[in-house]
mmCIF file of C-alpha atoms in Angstrom:
data_model
loop_
_atom_site.group_PDB
_atom_site.id
_atom_site.type_symbol
_atom_site.label_atom_id
_atom_site.label_comp_id
_atom_site.label_asym_id
_atom_site.label_seq_id
_atom_site.Cartn_x
_atom_site.Cartn_y
_atom_site.Cartn_z
ATOM 1 C CA MET A 1 144.963 -127.709 149.673
ATOM 2 C CA ALA A 2 145.013 -124.126 148.210
ATOM 3 C CA THR A 3 145.811 -120.856 150.876
ATOM 4 C CA ILE A 4 145.595 -117.291 150.123
ATOM 5 C CA GLN A 5 148.554 -116.126 149.795
ATOM 6 C CA THR A 6 148.392 -112.365 148.531
ATOM 7 C CA VAL A 7 145.383 -110.051 147.795
ATOM 8 C CA THR A 8 145.356 -106.724 145.784
ATOM 9 C CA VAL A 9 143.223 -104.430 144.784
ATOM 10 C CA LYS A 10 143.692 -101.284 142.043
ATOM 11 C CA ALA A 11 141.287 -98.176 141.504
ATOM 12 C CA ALA A 12 142.417 -97.572 138.381
ATOM 13 C CA ASP A 13 141.263 -101.817 137.289
ATOM 14 C CA PRO A 14 138.568 -102.647 139.856
ATOM 15 C CA GLY A 15 138.838 -106.067 141.015
ATOM 16 C CA LEU A 16 140.318 -108.648 143.675
ATOM 17 C CA GLY A 17 143.413 -109.946 142.755
ATOM 18 C CA PHE A 18 144.685 -113.047 144.861
ATOM 19 C CA SER A 19 147.294 -116.010 144.413
ATOM 20 C CA LEU A 20 146.432 -119.496 145.251
ATOM 21 C CA ASN A 21 149.489 -121.794 146.482
ATOM 22 C CA LEU A 22 148.242 -124.976 144.739
ATOM 23 C CA ASP A 23 150.802 -127.807 146.484
ATOM 24 C CA ASP A 24 150.177 -131.376 146.131
ATOM 25 C CA ASN A 25 153.085 -132.295 148.324
ATOM 26 C CA GLY A 26 155.661 -130.399 146.893
ATOM 27 C CA ALA A 27 154.144 -131.373 143.703
ATOM 28 C CA PRO A 28 151.678 -128.842 141.152
ATOM 29 C CA ILE A 29 147.832 -130.769 141.414
ATOM 30 C CA ASN A 30 147.964 -131.459 137.935
ATOM 31 C CA GLN A 31 143.685 -131.146 137.959
ATOM 32 C CA THR A 32 141.361 -128.306 136.808
ATOM 33 C CA LEU A 33 140.288 -125.749 139.293
ATOM 34 C CA LYS A 34 136.765 -123.597 139.487
ATOM 35 C CA VAL A 35 136.691 -120.787 141.663
ATOM 36 C CA ILE A 36 133.319 -118.696 142.877
ATOM 37 C CA VAL A 37 134.653 -115.134 144.386
ATOM 38 C CA LYS A 38 132.436 -113.733 146.313
ATOM 39 C CA VAL A 39 132.771 -110.369 147.897
ATOM 40 C CA THR A 40 130.457 -108.105 150.072
ATOM 41 C CA ASP A 41 131.624 -104.587 151.127
ATOM 42 C CA SER A 42 130.068 -102.570 154.256
ATOM 43 C CA GLN A 43 126.725 -101.249 152.410
ATOM 44 C CA ASN A 44 125.970 -105.397 152.163
ATOM 45 C CA GLN A 45 126.588 -105.270 148.320
ATOM 46 C CA THR A 46 127.729 -108.475 147.244
ATOM 47 C CA PHE A 47 129.432 -109.390 143.783
ATOM 48 C CA THR A 48 130.334 -112.464 142.289
ATOM 49 C CA SER A 49 132.487 -114.069 139.844
ATOM 50 C CA THR A 50 133.179 -117.763 138.148
ATOM 51 C CA VAL A 51 136.754 -118.144 137.203
ATOM 52 C CA ILE A 52 137.116 -121.874 135.624
ATOM 53 C CA VAL A 53 140.605 -123.552 134.921
ATOM 54 C CA ASN A 54 139.905 -126.076 131.735
ATOM 55 C CA ASP A 55 143.311 -127.223 131.136
ATOM 56 C CA PRO A 56 145.473 -129.073 134.323
ATOM 57 C CA ILE A 57 147.373 -126.947 136.068
ATOM 58 C CA SER A 58 151.501 -127.548 136.170
ATOM 59 C CA ASP A 59 152.412 -124.877 138.579
ATOM 60 C CA LYS A 60 152.033 -124.185 142.010
ATOM 61 C CA THR A 61 151.081 -120.910 142.209
ATOM 62 C CA ILE A 62 148.238 -119.359 140.355
ATOM 63 C CA ASN A 63 147.097 -115.433 140.268
ATOM 64 C CA PHE A 64 143.807 -114.649 139.226
ATOM 65 C CA VAL A 65 141.527 -110.793 138.996
ATOM 66 C CA VAL A 66 138.110 -110.271 139.272
ATOM 67 C CA PRO A 67 135.846 -107.580 139.546
ATOM 68 C CA PHE A 68 133.695 -106.488 142.223
ATOM 69 C CA GLY A 69 132.922 -103.278 141.435
ATOM 70 C CA ASP A 70 133.972 -99.329 141.684
ATOM 71 C CA ASN A 71 133.884 -96.246 144.410
ATOM 72 C CA GLN A 72 135.082 -99.086 147.206
ATOM 73 C CA TYR A 73 138.223 -97.273 148.159
ATOM 74 C CA THR A 74 137.892 -95.065 151.225
ATOM 75 C CA PRO A 75 140.508 -95.255 153.697
ATOM 76 C CA GLY A 76 139.189 -97.878 156.286
ATOM 77 C CA GLU A 77 136.516 -99.429 154.131
ATOM 78 C CA THR A 78 136.014 -103.483 155.009
ATOM 79 C CA LEU A 79 135.572 -106.182 151.991
ATOM 80 C CA ASN A 80 134.483 -109.488 153.203
ATOM 81 C CA TYR A 81 135.658 -112.388 150.717
ATOM 82 C CA SER A 82 134.521 -115.975 150.213
ATOM 83 C CA LEU A 83 136.697 -118.127 147.367
ATOM 84 C CA ASP A 84 135.161 -121.312 146.905
ATOM 85 C CA ILE A 85 137.399 -123.531 145.435
ATOM 86 C CA TYR A 86 136.592 -126.742 143.386
ATOM 87 C CA ILE A 87 139.596 -128.975 142.467
ATOM 88 C CA PRO A 88 138.500 -130.816 139.679
ATOM 89 C CA PHE A 89 136.492 -128.085 138.914
ATOM 90 C CA ASP A 90 133.331 -130.417 138.717
ATOM 91 C CA ALA A 91 134.084 -131.740 142.309
ATOM 92 C CA PRO A 92 130.917 -132.312 144.392
ATOM 93 C CA THR A 93 132.287 -130.020 147.295
ATOM 94 C CA PRO A 94 134.518 -126.807 147.291
ATOM 95 C CA VAL A 95 137.004 -125.607 149.842
ATOM 96 C CA ASN A 96 136.007 -122.604 151.323
ATOM 97 C CA GLN A 97 138.418 -119.557 152.282
ATOM 98 C CA PRO A 98 136.653 -116.654 153.566
ATOM 99 C CA GLY A 99 138.972 -113.821 154.867
ATOM 100 C CA VAL A 100 138.463 -109.819 154.946
ATOM 101 C CA VAL A 101 140.828 -106.858 153.159
ATOM 102 C CA ILE A 102 140.504 -103.586 154.296
ATOM 103 C CA ALA A 103 140.697 -99.932 151.609
ATOM 104 C CA ASN A 104 143.984 -98.055 151.819
ATOM 105 C CA SER A 105 144.795 -95.750 149.712
ATOM 106 C CA GLY A 106 143.137 -96.994 146.823
ATOM 107 C CA LYS A 107 143.756 -100.811 147.115
ATOM 108 C CA PHE A 108 143.164 -103.313 149.226
ATOM 109 C CA GLU A 109 145.292 -105.516 151.459
ATOM 110 C CA LEU A 110 145.570 -108.684 153.137
ATOM 111 C CA LEU A 111 145.486 -107.823 157.189
ATOM 112 C CA SER A 112 147.663 -110.716 157.917
ATOM 113 C CA ASP A 113 150.689 -109.335 156.173
ATOM 114 C CA ALA A 114 150.586 -106.416 158.531
ATOM 115 C CA PRO A 115 152.599 -105.932 161.801
ATOM 116 C CA SER A 116 151.745 -105.908 164.823
ATOM 117 C CA SER A 117 153.867 -104.261 166.365
ATOM 118 C CA ILE A 118 156.704 -101.554 165.854
ATOM 119 C CA PRO A 119 159.547 -102.067 167.820
ATOM 120 C CA ASP A 120 161.701 -98.776 169.187
ATOM 121 C CA GLY A 121 163.735 -97.985 166.070
ATOM 122 C CA GLY A 122 161.227 -98.656 163.464
ATOM 123 C CA SER A 123 158.569 -96.948 161.089
ATOM 124 C CA LEU A 124 155.509 -97.516 158.907
ATOM 125 C CA GLY A 125 155.257 -95.496 155.547
ATOM 126 C CA PRO A 126 152.419 -93.367 154.137
ATOM 127 C CA GLY A 127 149.653 -96.087 153.124
ATOM 128 C CA GLN A 128 150.631 -99.047 155.149
ATOM 129 C CA LEU A 129 149.043 -100.744 157.536
ATOM 130 C CA MET A 130 149.364 -102.146 161.142
ATOM 131 C CA ASN A 131 147.109 -105.013 163.118
ATOM 132 C CA SER A 132 145.684 -104.737 166.658
ATOM 133 C CA ILE A 133 147.240 -107.464 169.082
ATOM 134 C CA LYS A 134 143.659 -109.419 169.008
ATOM 135 C CA GLY A 135 143.156 -108.615 165.792
ATOM 136 C CA ASN A 136 140.200 -106.480 166.214
ATOM 137 C CA GLN A 137 141.135 -103.536 164.807
ATOM 138 C CA LEU A 138 144.190 -101.964 162.440
ATOM 139 C CA GLY A 139 146.012 -98.998 161.937
ATOM 140 C CA ILE A 140 146.499 -96.573 158.503
ATOM 141 C CA MET A 141 149.208 -95.050 158.157
ATOM 142 C CA GLN A 142 147.464 -92.324 156.109
ATOM 143 C CA LEU A 143 147.880 -90.085 153.526
ATOM 144 C CA ASP A 144 146.746 -87.548 154.870
ATOM 145 C CA GLY A 145 149.019 -87.103 157.462
ATOM 146 C CA ASN A 146 147.257 -89.041 160.486
ATOM 147 C CA PHE A 147 147.671 -92.811 161.654
ATOM 148 C CA CYS A 148 144.498 -94.118 162.311
ATOM 149 C CA VAL A 149 142.875 -96.923 164.268
ATOM 150 C CA TYR A 150 139.975 -98.513 162.600
ATOM 151 C CA ASP A 151 137.372 -101.507 163.846
ATOM 152 C CA GLN A 152 137.892 -104.002 161.334
ATOM 153 C CA PHE A 153 134.129 -104.644 160.967
ATOM 154 C CA ALA A 154 131.317 -102.603 159.769
ATOM 155 C CA LYS A 155 128.744 -103.821 158.633
ATOM 156 C CA GLY A 156 125.001 -103.028 158.332
ATOM 157 C CA LYS A 157 123.124 -100.409 155.824
ATOM 158 C CA ASN A 158 124.882 -97.312 155.130
ATOM 159 C CA SER A 159 126.882 -97.793 157.948
ATOM 160 C CA ARG A 160 130.872 -96.201 157.999
ATOM 161 C CA VAL A 161 134.026 -97.476 159.561
ATOM 162 C CA LYS A 162 134.869 -94.516 162.091
ATOM 163 C CA ASN A 163 138.156 -94.604 163.688
ATOM 164 C CA THR A 164 138.714 -95.440 167.269
ATOM 165 C CA ASP A 165 141.946 -93.352 167.839
ATOM 166 C CA SER A 166 143.897 -91.072 165.991
ATOM 167 C CA THR A 167 147.352 -88.816 165.674
ATOM 168 C CA TYR A 168 145.122 -86.022 164.914
ATOM 169 C CA SER A 169 148.748 -84.327 163.182
ATOM 170 C CA GLN A 170 147.310 -81.953 161.080
ATOM 171 C CA GLY A 171 150.565 -82.694 159.068
ATOM 172 C CA ASN A 172 150.619 -81.265 155.301
ATOM 173 C CA GLY A 173 149.672 -85.445 154.717
ATOM 174 C CA ASN A 174 150.645 -87.335 151.649
ATOM 175 C CA ASN A 175 154.247 -87.999 153.012
ATOM 176 C CA CYS A 176 154.212 -88.679 156.471
ATOM 177 C CA SER A 177 155.162 -91.529 157.917
ATOM 178 C CA LEU A 178 154.972 -93.200 162.058
ATOM 179 C CA GLN A 179 158.361 -93.829 163.762
ATOM 180 C CA VAL A 180 159.007 -94.819 166.943
ATOM 181 C CA ARG A 181 162.321 -93.275 168.866
ATOM 182 C CA GLY A 182 163.093 -93.481 172.021
ATOM 183 C CA GLY A 183 160.359 -94.718 173.603
ATOM 184 C CA ARG A 184 157.861 -92.067 172.013
ATOM 185 C CA ILE A 185 155.836 -92.053 169.031
ATOM 186 C CA PHE A 186 156.391 -89.857 165.741
ATOM 187 C CA ILE A 187 154.539 -88.605 162.899
ATOM 188 C CA HIS A 188 157.527 -87.360 160.890
ATOM 189 C CA ASN A 189 156.969 -85.258 157.313
ATOM 190 C CA ASN A 190 159.441 -86.890 155.142
ATOM 191 C CA SER A 191 159.216 -83.468 152.648
ATOM 192 C CA THR A 192 160.480 -81.536 155.411
ATOM 193 C CA ASN A 193 162.471 -84.055 157.331
ATOM 194 C CA LYS A 194 160.478 -82.492 161.021
ATOM 195 C CA ASP A 195 158.338 -84.191 162.904
ATOM 196 C CA VAL A 196 154.264 -82.470 163.348
ATOM 197 C CA SER A 197 153.195 -84.758 166.228
ATOM 198 C CA ALA A 198 155.454 -87.201 168.661
ATOM 199 C CA SER A 199 153.648 -88.583 171.913
ATOM 200 C CA PRO A 200 154.818 -87.085 175.653
ATOM 201 C CA ALA A 201 158.112 -86.903 176.465
ATOM 202 C CA ASN A 202 157.645 -87.614 179.789
ATOM 203 C CA GLN A 203 155.721 -90.954 178.810
ATOM 204 C CA ALA A 204 158.911 -92.221 177.135
ATOM 205 C CA MET A 205 159.699 -95.550 177.145
ATOM 206 C CA PRO A 206 162.809 -96.284 175.690
ATOM 207 C CA GLY A 207 163.097 -99.668 174.224
ATOM 208 C CA ALA A 208 158.845 -100.204 174.668
ATOM 209 C CA ALA A 209 157.015 -101.478 170.631
ATOM 210 C CA MET A 210 153.566 -99.194 169.465
ATOM 211 C CA VAL A 211 151.173 -101.523 169.141
ATOM 212 C CA ILE A 212 147.485 -101.285 168.815
ATOM 213 C CA SER A 213 145.490 -102.544 172.165
ATOM 214 C CA LYS A 214 142.118 -102.056 172.584
ATOM 215 C CA GLY A 215 141.483 -99.842 170.045
ATOM 216 C CA LEU A 216 143.950 -97.216 170.803
ATOM 217 C CA ILE A 217 147.531 -96.263 170.276
ATOM 218 C CA CYS A 218 149.774 -97.607 172.861
ATOM 219 C CA LEU A 219 153.600 -98.509 173.629
ATOM 220 C CA GLN A 220 154.351 -102.015 175.664
ATOM 221 C CA LEU A 221 157.581 -102.975 177.171
ATOM 222 C CA PRO A 222 158.355 -106.685 176.787
ATOM 223 C CA GLY A 223 156.337 -108.882 179.550
ATOM 224 C CA ASN A 224 154.345 -105.375 180.644
ATOM 225 C CA GLN A 225 150.747 -104.147 179.693
ATOM 226 C CA PRO A 226 150.198 -101.532 176.970
ATOM 227 C CA GLN A 227 150.183 -97.776 178.211
ATOM 228 C CA GLN A 228 147.960 -95.701 176.220
ATOM 229 C CA VAL A 229 149.779 -93.096 174.778
ATOM 230 C CA GLN A 230 148.754 -89.627 172.428
ATOM 231 C CA VAL A 231 150.339 -88.669 169.444
ATOM 232 C CA ARG A 232 149.533 -84.500 169.346
ATOM 233 C CA PRO A 233 151.436 -81.470 167.588
ATOM 234 C CA GLY A 234 152.022 -79.657 170.527
ATOM 235 C CA ASN A 235 153.894 -82.819 172.169
ATOM 236 C CA VAL A 236 157.079 -81.909 169.475
#
């Protein structure tokens, strides 16, 4: 009955924001609602919040923001969340919707919203996410000028998320984008309008899309297996 549409968390106002689509065969549910939100970070700290709507809901989409704690905004930081949705609010059993969000430049975003490939001629802007082919890793065009690949999950006390591949761009940061042009991958400094790193010219695959496969940055032609490429400053 209820599905999560978006998740956004802002560092200036710590909280987990989400939208519920409450659709009863095209009509509003016209029911009360309770949502119990549990959020667990990569150090196994758990935050719980409860939202109760006492009046029948006439909107098909309803937005919430609940607190979860501060200092959780390091790029690559994961949050596991679980929503127990009771409709009406005193229902004996909930609809459970678990998921994972990833920290990205001061906010958390749904991985399902991230692309799993970037076509030749496409780009990924600063702070944007990319999913892997099988959903086991994700990439972040970080604000330090590097595109880095991370495993989606890193659990356990004092555990840290380490990147499995990186462009090692050594760029100026804060205004770099990832671009795929002519079958090559480039990290482009948007301020100077110059490339700071690229995949080798002798490994160009015109028409190939960039993908993340087995934790590595790859190019893939339609119908072919992904091929790992290394994006380095010396290749420009």
